PDB file of C-alpha atoms in Angstrom:
ATOM      1  CA  UNK Z   1     -25.988   7.797  39.797  1.00 37.00           C
ATOM      2  CA  UNK Z   2     -25.784   4.170  38.775  1.00 35.00           C
ATOM      3  CA  UNK Z   3     -29.151   2.817  39.944  1.00 36.00           C
ATOM      4  CA  UNK Z   4     -30.531   0.195  37.601  1.00 36.00           C
ATOM      5  CA  UNK Z   5     -34.051   1.573  37.506  1.00 38.00           C
ATOM      6  CA  UNK Z   6     -34.295   5.296  36.837  1.00 41.00           C
ATOM      7  CA  UNK Z   7     -37.870   6.385  36.149  1.00 38.00           C
ATOM      8  CA  UNK Z   8     -38.394   8.046  32.812  1.00 39.00           C
ATOM      9  CA  UNK Z   9     -38.717  11.725  33.662  1.00 40.00           C
ATOM     10  CA  UNK Z  10     -41.557  13.997  32.726  1.00 40.00           C
ATOM     11  CA  UNK Z  11     -40.273  16.071  29.836  1.00 36.00           C
ATOM     12  CA  UNK Z  12     -41.801  19.127  31.504  1.00 38.00           C
ATOM     13  CA  UNK Z  13     -40.206  18.461  34.873  1.00 38.00           C
ATOM     14  CA  UNK Z  14     -38.250  21.376  36.330  1.00 38.00           C
ATOM     15  CA  UNK Z  15     -34.475  21.303  36.226  1.00 42.00           C
ATOM     16  CA  UNK Z  16     -33.511  19.797  39.552  1.00 37.00           C
ATOM     17  CA  UNK Z  17     -29.822  19.758  38.779  1.00 40.00           C
ATOM     18  CA  UNK Z  18     -29.346  23.386  39.788  1.00 40.00           C
ATOM     19  CA  UNK Z  19     -27.188  23.609  42.893  1.00 39.00           C
ATOM     20  CA  UNK Z  20     -29.670  26.013  44.422  1.00 41.00           C
ATOM     21  CA  UNK Z  21     -32.299  23.234  44.712  1.00 43.00           C
ATOM     22  CA  UNK Z  22     -30.090  20.479  46.140  1.00 46.00           C
ATOM     23  CA  UNK Z  23     -28.762  19.901  49.648  1.00 50.00           C
ATOM     24  CA  UNK Z  24     -25.079  20.605  50.221  1.00 55.00           C
ATOM     25  CA  UNK Z  25     -22.967  17.559  49.412  1.00 55.00           C
ATOM     26  CA  UNK Z  26     -20.634  16.064  52.026  1.00 60.00           C
ATOM     27  CA  UNK Z  27     -17.197  17.687  52.041  1.00 58.00           C
ATOM     28  CA  UNK Z  28     -15.371  14.441  51.178  1.00 63.00           C
ATOM     29  CA  UNK Z  29     -17.593  13.893  48.142  1.00 67.00           C
ATOM     30  CA  UNK Z  30     -17.146  17.460  46.934  1.00 67.00           C
ATOM     31  CA  UNK Z  31     -13.349  17.156  47.263  1.00 69.00           C
ATOM     32  CA  UNK Z  32     -13.269  13.831  45.419  1.00 69.00           C
ATOM     33  CA  UNK Z  33     -15.376  14.888  42.463  1.00 73.00           C
ATOM     34  CA  UNK Z  34     -13.442  18.152  42.166  1.00 78.00           C
ATOM     35  CA  UNK Z  35      -9.950  16.703  42.482  1.00 83.00           C
ATOM     36  CA  UNK Z  36     -10.008  13.531  40.378  1.00 87.00           C
ATOM     37  CA  UNK Z  37     -11.073  14.672  36.862  1.00 87.00           C
ATOM     38  CA  UNK Z  38      -8.212  17.210  36.509  1.00 85.00           C
ATOM     39  CA  UNK Z  39      -5.782  14.508  37.688  1.00 86.00           C
ATOM     40  CA  UNK Z  40      -6.967  12.070  35.021  1.00 88.00           C
ATOM     41  CA  UNK Z  41      -6.924  14.770  32.340  1.00 82.00           C
ATOM     42  CA  UNK Z  42      -3.401  15.820  33.328  1.00 78.00           C
ATOM     43  CA  UNK Z  43      -2.365  12.182  32.900  1.00 81.00           C
ATOM     44  CA  UNK Z  44      -3.965  12.314  29.472  1.00 77.00           C
ATOM     45  CA  UNK Z  45      -1.477  15.026  28.414  1.00 70.00           C
ATOM     46  CA  UNK Z  46       1.445  12.945  29.676  1.00 74.00           C
ATOM     47  CA  UNK Z  47       0.248   9.833  27.847  1.00 78.00           C
ATOM     48  CA  UNK Z  48      -0.575  11.743  24.674  1.00 72.00           C
ATOM     49  CA  UNK Z  49       2.887  13.250  24.541  1.00 70.00           C
ATOM     50  CA  UNK Z  50       4.541   9.881  25.137  1.00 73.00           C
ATOM     51  CA  UNK Z  51       2.865   8.271  22.075  1.00 77.00           C
ATOM     52  CA  UNK Z  52       2.719  11.287  19.760  1.00 73.00           C
ATOM     53  CA  UNK Z  53       4.877   9.481  17.173  1.00 76.00           C
ATOM     54  CA  UNK Z  54       2.694   6.357  17.202  1.00 82.00           C
ATOM     55  CA  UNK Z  55      -0.885   7.683  17.071  1.00 82.00           C
ATOM     56  CA  UNK Z  56      -2.221  10.685  15.166  1.00 79.00           C
ATOM     57  CA  UNK Z  57      -4.365  13.189  17.105  1.00 79.00           C
ATOM     58  CA  UNK Z  58      -7.580  12.364  15.233  1.00 83.00           C
ATOM     59  CA  UNK Z  59      -6.983   8.633  15.546  1.00 86.00           C
ATOM     60  CA  UNK Z  60      -6.368   8.932  19.293  1.00 84.00           C
ATOM     61  CA  UNK Z  61      -9.477  11.063  19.752  1.00 85.00           C
ATOM     62  CA  UNK Z  62     -11.575   8.588  17.744  1.00 91.00           C
ATOM     63  CA  UNK Z  63     -10.239   5.465  19.481  1.00 91.00           C
ATOM     64  CA  UNK Z  64     -10.771   6.921  22.952  1.00 88.00           C
ATOM     65  CA  UNK Z  65     -14.422   7.607  22.102  1.00 92.00           C
ATOM     66  CA  UNK Z  66     -14.969   4.153  20.597  1.00 94.00           C
ATOM     67  CA  UNK Z  67     -13.362   2.347  23.530  1.00 94.00           C
ATOM     68  CA  UNK Z  68     -15.255   4.363  26.133  1.00 94.00           C
ATOM     69  CA  UNK Z  69     -18.523   3.788  24.254  1.00 95.00           C
ATOM     70  CA  UNK Z  70     -17.999   0.013  24.035  1.00 96.00           C
ATOM     71  CA  UNK Z  71     -17.022  -0.318  27.703  1.00 95.00           C
ATOM     72  CA  UNK Z  72     -19.956   1.800  28.890  1.00 95.00           C
ATOM     73  CA  UNK Z  73     -22.596   0.293  26.585  1.00 96.00           C
ATOM     74  CA  UNK Z  74     -23.581  -2.770  28.706  1.00 96.00           C
ATOM     75  CA  UNK Z  75     -24.048  -0.603  31.807  1.00 94.00           C
ATOM     76  CA  UNK Z  76     -25.707   2.467  30.328  1.00 95.00           C
ATOM     77  CA  UNK Z  77     -27.922   1.316  27.450  1.00 96.00           C
ATOM     78  CA  UNK Z  78     -30.812   0.377  29.747  1.00 96.00           C
ATOM     79  CA  UNK Z  79     -30.875   3.940  31.078  1.00 96.00           C
ATOM     80  CA  UNK Z  80     -30.935   5.431  27.581  1.00 97.00           C
ATOM     81  CA  UNK Z  81     -33.751   3.108  26.569  1.00 96.00           C
ATOM     82  CA  UNK Z  82     -35.761   3.812  29.743  1.00 96.00           C
ATOM     83  CA  UNK Z  83     -35.447   7.566  29.246  1.00 96.00           C
ATOM     84  CA  UNK Z  84     -35.692   7.582  25.450  1.00 96.00           C
ATOM     85  CA  UNK Z  85     -38.735   9.870  25.500  1.00 96.00           C
ATOM     86  CA  UNK Z  86     -36.729  12.606  27.207  1.00 96.00           C
ATOM     87  CA  UNK Z  87     -33.857  12.258  24.728  1.00 96.00           C
ATOM     88  CA  UNK Z  88     -36.267  12.521  21.799  1.00 95.00           C
ATOM     89  CA  UNK Z  89     -37.939  15.584  23.299  1.00 95.00           C
ATOM     90  CA  UNK Z  90     -34.623  17.341  24.057  1.00 95.00           C
ATOM     91  CA  UNK Z  91     -32.348  15.995  21.331  1.00 94.00           C
ATOM     92  CA  UNK Z  92     -31.118  19.442  20.279  1.00 95.00           C
ATOM     93  CA  UNK Z  93     -29.873  20.212  23.800  1.00 94.00           C
ATOM     94  CA  UNK Z  94     -28.281  16.773  24.112  1.00 95.00           C
ATOM     95  CA  UNK Z  95     -26.454  17.105  20.783  1.00 95.00           C
ATOM     96  CA  UNK Z  96     -25.199  20.640  21.454  1.00 94.00           C
ATOM     97  CA  UNK Z  97     -23.937  19.848  24.961  1.00 94.00           C
ATOM     98  CA  UNK Z  98     -22.210  16.652  23.821  1.00 93.00           C
ATOM     99  CA  UNK Z  99     -20.630  18.313  20.811  1.00 92.00           C
ATOM    100  CA  UNK Z 100     -19.176  21.179  22.850  1.00 91.00           C
ATOM    101  CA  UNK Z 101     -17.455  18.841  25.310  1.00 88.00           C
ATOM    102  CA  UNK Z 102     -17.051  15.178  24.381  1.00 86.00           C
ATOM    103  CA  UNK Z 103     -16.700  15.626  20.602  1.00 87.00           C
ATOM    104  CA  UNK Z 104     -15.151  19.030  20.065  1.00 87.00           C
ATOM    105  CA  UNK Z 105     -12.782  19.735  22.912  1.00 86.00           C
ATOM    106  CA  UNK Z 106      -9.952  17.218  22.492  1.00 80.00           C
ATOM    107  CA  UNK Z 107     -10.071  17.211  18.692  1.00 79.00           C
ATOM    108  CA  UNK Z 108      -9.807  20.991  18.432  1.00 81.00           C
ATOM    109  CA  UNK Z 109      -7.066  21.139  21.080  1.00 76.00           C
ATOM    110  CA  UNK Z 110      -5.003  18.479  19.281  1.00 71.00           C
ATOM    111  CA  UNK Z 111      -5.391  20.370  16.017  1.00 74.00           C
ATOM    112  CA  UNK Z 112      -4.484  23.713  17.565  1.00 74.00           C
ATOM    113  CA  UNK Z 113      -1.347  22.310  19.160  1.00 69.00           C
ATOM    114  CA  UNK Z 114       0.054  21.742  15.681  1.00 66.00           C
ATOM    115  CA  UNK Z 115       0.289  25.534  15.351  1.00 72.00           C
ATOM    116  CA  UNK Z 116       1.198  26.737  18.834  1.00 68.00           C
ATOM    117  CA  UNK Z 117       3.282  25.774  21.848  1.00 61.00           C
ATOM    118  CA  UNK Z 118       2.215  23.673  24.808  1.00 61.00           C
ATOM    119  CA  UNK Z 119       2.809  26.690  27.092  1.00 59.00           C
ATOM    120  CA  UNK Z 120       0.329  28.771  25.149  1.00 62.00           C
ATOM    121  CA  UNK Z 121      -2.101  25.850  25.181  1.00 67.00           C
ATOM    122  CA  UNK Z 122      -1.993  25.636  28.962  1.00 65.00           C
ATOM    123  CA  UNK Z 123      -2.533  29.398  29.192  1.00 65.00           C
ATOM    124  CA  UNK Z 124      -5.667  29.003  27.065  1.00 71.00           C
ATOM    125  CA  UNK Z 125      -6.827  26.082  29.248  1.00 73.00           C
ATOM    126  CA  UNK Z 126      -6.676  28.326  32.300  1.00 72.00           C
ATOM    127  CA  UNK Z 127      -9.333  30.603  30.792  1.00 76.00           C
ATOM    128  CA  UNK Z 128     -12.065  27.953  31.193  1.00 82.00           C
ATOM    129  CA  UNK Z 129     -13.252  29.032  34.686  1.00 82.00           C
ATOM    130  CA  UNK Z 130     -13.533  32.603  33.406  1.00 82.00           C
ATOM    131  CA  UNK Z 131     -15.714  31.540  30.466  1.00 86.00           C
ATOM    132  CA  UNK Z 132     -17.952  29.540  32.803  1.00 86.00           C
ATOM    133  CA  UNK Z 133     -18.550  32.567  35.032  1.00 84.00           C
ATOM    134  CA  UNK Z 134     -19.111  34.947  32.095  1.00 86.00           C
ATOM    135  CA  UNK Z 135     -21.354  32.691  30.001  1.00 90.00           C
ATOM    136  CA  UNK Z 136     -23.219  31.531  33.100  1.00 89.00           C
ATOM    137  CA  UNK Z 137     -24.099  35.151  33.864  1.00 87.00           C
ATOM    138  CA  UNK Z 138     -24.958  36.127  30.265  1.00 88.00           C
ATOM    139  CA  UNK Z 139     -26.868  33.082  29.016  1.00 90.00           C
ATOM    140  CA  UNK Z 140     -28.015  31.316  32.192  1.00 87.00           C
ATOM    141  CA  UNK Z 141     -28.573  34.287  34.504  1.00 86.00           C
ATOM    142  CA  UNK Z 142     -26.234  32.888  37.169  1.00 84.00           C
ATOM    143  CA  UNK Z 143     -24.999  35.557  39.603  1.00 83.00           C
ATOM    144  CA  UNK Z 144     -21.274  36.247  39.771  1.00 80.00           C
ATOM    145  CA  UNK Z 145     -20.257  36.523  43.411  1.00 81.00           C
ATOM    146  CA  UNK Z 146     -17.273  38.611  44.413  1.00 83.00           C
ATOM    147  CA  UNK Z 147     -15.708  35.737  46.304  1.00 83.00           C
ATOM    148  CA  UNK Z 148     -15.839  33.597  43.134  1.00 79.00           C
ATOM    149  CA  UNK Z 149     -13.974  36.270  41.199  1.00 85.00           C
ATOM    150  CA  UNK Z 150     -11.412  36.558  44.002  1.00 87.00           C
ATOM    151  CA  UNK Z 151     -10.869  32.803  44.085  1.00 82.00           C
ATOM    152  CA  UNK Z 152     -10.548  32.691  40.299  1.00 81.00           C
ATOM    153  CA  UNK Z 153      -7.977  35.497  40.394  1.00 85.00           C
ATOM    154  CA  UNK Z 154      -5.891  33.775  43.080  1.00 85.00           C
ATOM    155  CA  UNK Z 155      -5.909  30.450  41.218  1.00 79.00           C
ATOM    156  CA  UNK Z 156      -4.998  32.201  37.973  1.00 80.00           C
ATOM    157  CA  UNK Z 157      -1.980  33.754  39.683  1.00 83.00           C
ATOM    158  CA  UNK Z 158      -0.971  30.255  40.784  1.00 78.00           C
ATOM    159  CA  UNK Z 159      -1.335  28.896  37.252  1.00 73.00           C
ATOM    160  CA  UNK Z 160       0.706  31.796  35.852  1.00 76.00           C
ATOM    161  CA  UNK Z 161       3.395  31.222  38.496  1.00 77.00           C
ATOM    162  CA  UNK Z 162       3.864  27.643  37.324  1.00 70.00           C
ATOM    163  CA  UNK Z 163       3.706  28.421  33.608  1.00 68.00           C
ATOM    164  CA  UNK Z 164       6.030  31.437  33.842  1.00 71.00           C
ATOM    165  CA  UNK Z 165       8.349  29.559  36.237  1.00 68.00           C
ATOM    166  CA  UNK Z 166       8.131  32.388  38.750  1.00 72.00           C
ATOM    167  CA  UNK Z 167       9.633  34.882  36.300  1.00 74.00           C
ATOM    168  CA  UNK Z 168       7.338  37.696  35.122  1.00 72.00           C
ATOM    169  CA  UNK Z 169       9.825  38.479  32.367  1.00 72.00           C
ATOM    170  CA  UNK Z 170       8.697  35.320  30.580  1.00 69.00           C
ATOM    171  CA  UNK Z 171       5.277  36.876  30.089  1.00 67.00           C
ATOM    172  CA  UNK Z 172       6.745  39.502  27.767  1.00 68.00           C
ATOM    173  CA  UNK Z 173       8.598  36.792  25.845  1.00 68.00           C
ATOM    174  CA  UNK Z 174       5.455  34.798  25.031  1.00 60.00           C
ATOM    175  CA  UNK Z 175       4.566  34.902  21.352  1.00 59.00           C
ATOM    176  CA  UNK Z 176       1.013  34.109  20.351  1.00 60.00           C
ATOM    177  CA  UNK Z 177       0.738  31.766  17.380  1.00 66.00           C
ATOM    178  CA  UNK Z 178      -2.012  31.019  14.827  1.00 74.00           C
ATOM    179  CA  UNK Z 179      -3.070  27.975  16.837  1.00 74.00           C
ATOM    180  CA  UNK Z 180      -3.977  30.020  19.922  1.00 75.00           C
ATOM    181  CA  UNK Z 181      -7.400  31.179  18.638  1.00 81.00           C
ATOM    182  CA  UNK Z 182      -8.151  27.571  17.673  1.00 82.00           C
ATOM    183  CA  UNK Z 183      -7.406  26.321  21.181  1.00 81.00           C
ATOM    184  CA  UNK Z 184      -9.366  29.222  22.639  1.00 82.00           C
ATOM    185  CA  UNK Z 185     -12.419  27.981  20.708  1.00 88.00           C
ATOM    186  CA  UNK Z 186     -12.038  24.601  22.436  1.00 87.00           C
ATOM    187  CA  UNK Z 187     -11.881  26.283  25.857  1.00 86.00           C
ATOM    188  CA  UNK Z 188     -15.029  28.280  25.112  1.00 90.00           C
ATOM    189  CA  UNK Z 189     -16.668  25.029  24.045  1.00 92.00           C
ATOM    190  CA  UNK Z 190     -15.787  23.379  27.367  1.00 89.00           C
ATOM    191  CA  UNK Z 191     -17.285  26.338  29.202  1.00 90.00           C
ATOM    192  CA  UNK Z 192     -20.580  25.818  27.364  1.00 93.00           C
ATOM    193  CA  UNK Z 193     -20.345  22.052  27.991  1.00 92.00           C
ATOM    194  CA  UNK Z 194     -19.957  22.563  31.732  1.00 89.00           C
ATOM    195  CA  UNK Z 195     -22.877  24.978  31.900  1.00 92.00           C
ATOM    196  CA  UNK Z 196     -24.958  22.811  29.583  1.00 92.00           C
ATOM    197  CA  UNK Z 197     -24.518  19.811  31.868  1.00 89.00           C
ATOM    198  CA  UNK Z 198     -26.097  21.775  34.702  1.00 87.00           C
ATOM    199  CA  UNK Z 199     -29.284  22.176  32.618  1.00 90.00           C
ATOM    200  CA  UNK Z 200     -29.768  18.416  32.232  1.00 92.00           C
ATOM    201  CA  UNK Z 201     -32.331  17.336  34.867  1.00 91.00           C
ATOM    202  CA  UNK Z 202     -30.848  15.372  37.747  1.00 85.00           C
ATOM    203  CA  UNK Z 203     -33.125  12.386  37.083  1.00 91.00           C
ATOM    204  CA  UNK Z 204     -31.473  11.823  33.696  1.00 93.00           C
ATOM    205  CA  UNK Z 205     -28.991   9.046  34.399  1.00 93.00           C
ATOM    206  CA  UNK Z 206     -25.444  10.337  33.841  1.00 90.00           C
ATOM    207  CA  UNK Z 207     -24.126   7.018  32.531  1.00 92.00           C
ATOM    208  CA  UNK Z 208     -26.807   7.035  29.857  1.00 95.00           C
ATOM    209  CA  UNK Z 209     -26.111  10.672  29.013  1.00 95.00           C
ATOM    210  CA  UNK Z 210     -22.405   9.986  28.647  1.00 93.00           C
ATOM    211  CA  UNK Z 211     -23.118   6.970  26.418  1.00 95.00           C
ATOM    212  CA  UNK Z 212     -25.198   9.155  24.108  1.00 96.00           C
ATOM    213  CA  UNK Z 213     -22.484  11.819  24.001  1.00 95.00           C
ATOM    214  CA  UNK Z 214     -19.791   9.240  23.250  1.00 94.00           C
ATOM    215  CA  UNK Z 215     -21.912   7.752  20.472  1.00 95.00           C
ATOM    216  CA  UNK Z 216     -22.314  11.207  18.948  1.00 94.00           C
ATOM    217  CA  UNK Z 217     -18.540  11.684  19.152  1.00 93.00           C
ATOM    218  CA  UNK Z 218     -17.869   8.417  17.318  1.00 94.00           C
ATOM    219  CA  UNK Z 219     -20.305   9.313  14.526  1.00 94.00           C
ATOM    220  CA  UNK Z 220     -18.871  12.823  14.216  1.00 92.00           C
ATOM    221  CA  UNK Z 221     -15.195  11.837  14.307  1.00 92.00           C
ATOM    222  CA  UNK Z 222     -15.437   8.930  11.844  1.00 92.00           C
ATOM    223  CA  UNK Z 223     -15.635  11.070   8.676  1.00 90.00           C
ATOM    224  CA  UNK Z 224     -12.887  13.328  10.051  1.00 85.00           C
ATOM    225  CA  UNK Z 225     -10.724  10.248  10.552  1.00 87.00           C
ATOM    226  CA  UNK Z 226     -11.311   9.159   6.961  1.00 85.00           C
ATOM    227  CA  UNK Z 227     -10.439  12.622   5.644  1.00 83.00           C
ATOM    228  CA  UNK Z 228      -7.237  12.739   7.715  1.00 74.00           C
ATOM    229  CA  UNK Z 229      -5.841   9.443   6.412  1.00 74.00           C
ATOM    230  CA  UNK Z 230      -2.240   9.820   5.342  1.00 60.00           C
ATOM    231  CA  UNK Z 231      -1.676  12.790   7.629  1.00 63.00           C
ATOM    232  CA  UNK Z 232       0.500  12.062  10.665  1.00 59.00           C
ATOM    233  CA  UNK Z 233       1.584   8.700  12.048  1.00 60.00           C
ATOM    234  CA  UNK Z 234      -1.866   7.053  11.859  1.00 66.00           C
ATOM    235  CA  UNK Z 235      -1.690   4.115  14.241  1.00 76.00           C
ATOM    236  CA  UNK Z 236       1.427   2.090  15.062  1.00 74.00           C
ATOM    237  CA  UNK Z 237       0.544  -0.799  17.351  1.00 80.00           C
ATOM    238  CA  UNK Z 238       3.064  -1.037  20.169  1.00 84.00           C
ATOM    239  CA  UNK Z 239       2.653  -1.903  23.861  1.00 86.00           C
ATOM    240  CA  UNK Z 240       2.904   1.798  24.652  1.00 82.00           C
ATOM    241  CA  UNK Z 241       0.269   2.827  22.103  1.00 83.00           C
ATOM    242  CA  UNK Z 242      -2.150   0.118  23.262  1.00 90.00           C
ATOM    243  CA  UNK Z 243      -1.687   1.199  26.884  1.00 90.00           C
ATOM    244  CA  UNK Z 244      -2.224   4.817  25.843  1.00 87.00           C
ATOM    245  CA  UNK Z 245      -5.528   4.037  24.123  1.00 90.00           C
ATOM    246  CA  UNK Z 246      -6.690   2.081  27.181  1.00 93.00           C
ATOM    247  CA  UNK Z 247      -5.837   4.996  29.459  1.00 93.00           C
ATOM    248  CA  UNK Z 248      -7.396   7.772  27.407  1.00 89.00           C
ATOM    249  CA  UNK Z 249     -10.442   5.643  26.574  1.00 92.00           C
ATOM    250  CA  UNK Z 250     -11.255   4.352  30.059  1.00 93.00           C
ATOM    251  CA  UNK Z 251      -9.626   6.695  32.575  1.00 93.00           C
ATOM    252  CA  UNK Z 252      -9.405  10.077  30.832  1.00 87.00           C
ATOM    253  CA  UNK Z 253     -12.630   9.748  28.836  1.00 85.00           C
ATOM    254  CA  UNK Z 254     -14.938   7.495  30.835  1.00 90.00           C
ATOM    255  CA  UNK Z 255     -14.069   7.774  34.513  1.00 91.00           C
ATOM    256  CA  UNK Z 256     -13.031  11.440  34.356  1.00 88.00           C
ATOM    257  CA  UNK Z 257     -16.162  12.521  32.473  1.00 86.00           C
ATOM    258  CA  UNK Z 258     -18.483  10.597  34.807  1.00 87.00           C
ATOM    259  CA  UNK Z 259     -16.847  12.255  37.801  1.00 86.00           C
ATOM    260  CA  UNK Z 260     -16.930  15.681  36.135  1.00 85.00           C
ATOM    261  CA  UNK Z 261     -20.648  15.294  35.440  1.00 83.00           C
ATOM    262  CA  UNK Z 262     -21.085  14.395  39.103  1.00 82.00           C
ATOM    263  CA  UNK Z 263     -18.994  17.429  40.098  1.00 80.00           C
ATOM    264  CA  UNK Z 264     -21.202  19.807  38.108  1.00 81.00           C
ATOM    265  CA  UNK Z 265     -24.298  18.350  39.758  1.00 77.00           C
ATOM    266  CA  UNK Z 266     -22.725  18.329  43.244  1.00 75.00           C
ATOM    267  CA  UNK Z 267     -20.989  21.711  43.501  1.00 75.00           C
ATOM    268  CA  UNK Z 268     -22.263  23.621  40.460  1.00 78.00           C
ATOM    269  CA  UNK Z 269     -20.577  24.543  37.164  1.00 79.00           C
ATOM    270  CA  UNK Z 270     -18.542  27.510  38.467  1.00 74.00           C
ATOM    271  CA  UNK Z 271     -16.672  25.594  41.175  1.00 75.00           C
ATOM    272  CA  UNK Z 272     -16.355  22.491  38.985  1.00 78.00           C
ATOM    273  CA  UNK Z 273     -14.738  24.651  36.310  1.00 77.00           C
ATOM    274  CA  UNK Z 274     -12.484  26.284  38.892  1.00 74.00           C
ATOM    275  CA  UNK Z 275     -11.033  22.838  39.694  1.00 78.00           C
ATOM    276  CA  UNK Z 276      -9.587  22.708  36.167  1.00 78.00           C
ATOM    277  CA  UNK Z 277      -6.863  24.975  37.554  1.00 74.00           C
ATOM    278  CA  UNK Z 278      -5.576  21.852  39.330  1.00 79.00           C
ATOM    279  CA  UNK Z 279      -4.269  20.533  36.010  1.00 77.00           C
ATOM    280  CA  UNK Z 280      -0.943  22.466  36.086  1.00 71.00           C
ATOM    281  CA  UNK Z 281      -0.426  21.188  39.636  1.00 73.00           C
ATOM    282  CA  UNK Z 282      -0.966  17.573  38.603  1.00 78.00           C
ATOM    283  CA  UNK Z 283       0.951  18.059  35.377  1.00 71.00           C
ATOM    284  CA  UNK Z 284       4.044  19.267  37.219  1.00 70.00           C
ATOM    285  CA  UNK Z 285       3.935  16.328  39.631  1.00 76.00           C
ATOM    286  CA  UNK Z 286       3.274  13.705  36.930  1.00 75.00           C
ATOM    287  CA  UNK Z 287       6.005  15.149  34.705  1.00 68.00           C
ATOM    288  CA  UNK Z 288       8.466  14.863  37.585  1.00 72.00           C
ATOM    289  CA  UNK Z 289       7.456  11.267  38.363  1.00 76.00           C
ATOM    290  CA  UNK Z 290       7.128   9.837  34.851  1.00 73.00           C
ATOM    291  CA  UNK Z 291       9.195  12.136  32.633  1.00 62.00           C
ATOM    292  CA  UNK Z 292      12.027  12.921  35.048  1.00 70.00           C
ATOM    293  CA  UNK Z 293      11.362  16.662  35.047  1.00 63.00           C
ATOM    294  CA  UNK Z 294      12.456  18.682  38.087  1.00 70.00           C
ATOM    295  CA  UNK Z 295      10.130  20.356  40.595  1.00 70.00           C
ATOM    296  CA  UNK Z 296      11.165  23.899  41.630  1.00 74.00           C
ATOM    297  CA  UNK Z 297      10.102  26.301  44.414  1.00 81.00           C
ATOM    298  CA  UNK Z 298       7.830  28.162  42.001  1.00 76.00           C
ATOM    299  CA  UNK Z 299       5.855  24.932  41.587  1.00 70.00           C
ATOM    300  CA  UNK Z 300       5.146  24.934  45.313  1.00 77.00           C
ATOM    301  CA  UNK Z 301       4.157  28.614  45.295  1.00 81.00           C
ATOM    302  CA  UNK Z 302       1.866  28.128  42.311  1.00 76.00           C
ATOM    303  CA  UNK Z 303       0.275  24.998  43.754  1.00 72.00           C
ATOM    304  CA  UNK Z 304      -0.419  26.788  47.038  1.00 80.00           C
ATOM    305  CA  UNK Z 305      -2.095  29.703  45.224  1.00 81.00           C
ATOM    306  CA  UNK Z 306      -4.241  27.339  43.136  1.00 75.00           C
ATOM    307  CA  UNK Z 307      -5.475  25.497  46.231  1.00 73.00           C
ATOM    308  CA  UNK Z 308      -6.154  28.732  48.117  1.00 82.00           C
ATOM    309  CA  UNK Z 309      -8.103  30.076  45.142  1.00 78.00           C
ATOM    310  CA  UNK Z 310     -10.285  26.966  44.953  1.00 72.00           C
ATOM    311  CA  UNK Z 311     -10.994  27.126  48.693  1.00 73.00           C
ATOM    312  CA  UNK Z 312     -11.890  30.831  48.441  1.00 79.00           C
ATOM    313  CA  UNK Z 313     -14.154  30.224  45.435  1.00 71.00           C
ATOM    314  CA  UNK Z 314     -15.909  27.416  47.286  1.00 66.00           C
ATOM    315  CA  UNK Z 315     -16.920  29.938  49.960  1.00 68.00           C
ATOM    316  CA  UNK Z 316     -19.038  31.622  47.333  1.00 58.00           C
ATOM    317  CA  UNK Z 317     -20.990  28.452  46.731  1.00 55.00           C
ATOM    318  CA  UNK Z 318     -24.623  28.844  47.809  1.00 53.00           C
ATOM    319  CA  UNK Z 319     -25.365  27.267  51.185  1.00 48.00           C
ATOM    320  CA  UNK Z 320     -27.946  25.023  49.566  1.00 42.00           C
ATOM    321  CA  UNK Z 321     -25.474  23.719  47.011  1.00 43.00           C
TER     322      UNK Z 321
END
């Protein structure tokens, strides 16, 4: 993924990133690329909450994109330049995929959370694997296997167990707020982003692709940042806020997205999306460690169901994937 000399691909070359045309990845690699992005994104929620009074949502989203772009630029620019012909030939696809994920997702989620609760936001986040399966079948012609649906259902039960704290009565008490449809739009966008990544040919260097997507995010978010001046805390420079920007810019944006791109190419978009259900698991553990929140038996039950669901869904992965 990081070779220094990727040949510029033929713009008519077939899509070799489909899991059906690639040999099955080693188990340890599949586990790593599935498990780490949700961990880093869960940490992003913890960090974002810790500095919510020091950095506005738009400012944090913009700074994370700028920092990730600057850090990645020396390593990825040569790949973009070498494969410039492909980017020019497929610029519409590149822009749409990048907008759905790198630009849109966090900004829309941060905005929606102004008008709904965190619990409702997590519930919306858990719909992502469903959107990937549905849109993959409708727009990409990907078959939906029964074992994938079963695994998704089991993991969803695990997510609900954690969110509802093992009490089904809480489900009736949930009130849906105006921000919920906004967050749902972000989740749909991430579903399209995940599927869109699988259409990018494997010979397109992923570091270069991410650099292009981050650059598009910076250009898109800059006018939004200007328009939002005076709304929210802006940016208060403190050790905590600086550390937060470093984390979301390098770990949550750069490392997590590189690994997620690798996950889509290694195990396919459906199973990569299924791993997003790990976020409540990581969130519960990180909240206990860093925020002093208590772990309960329902956390263990929910975590077990999530892991079982991911294992079951992985059985539906094609043998050539």
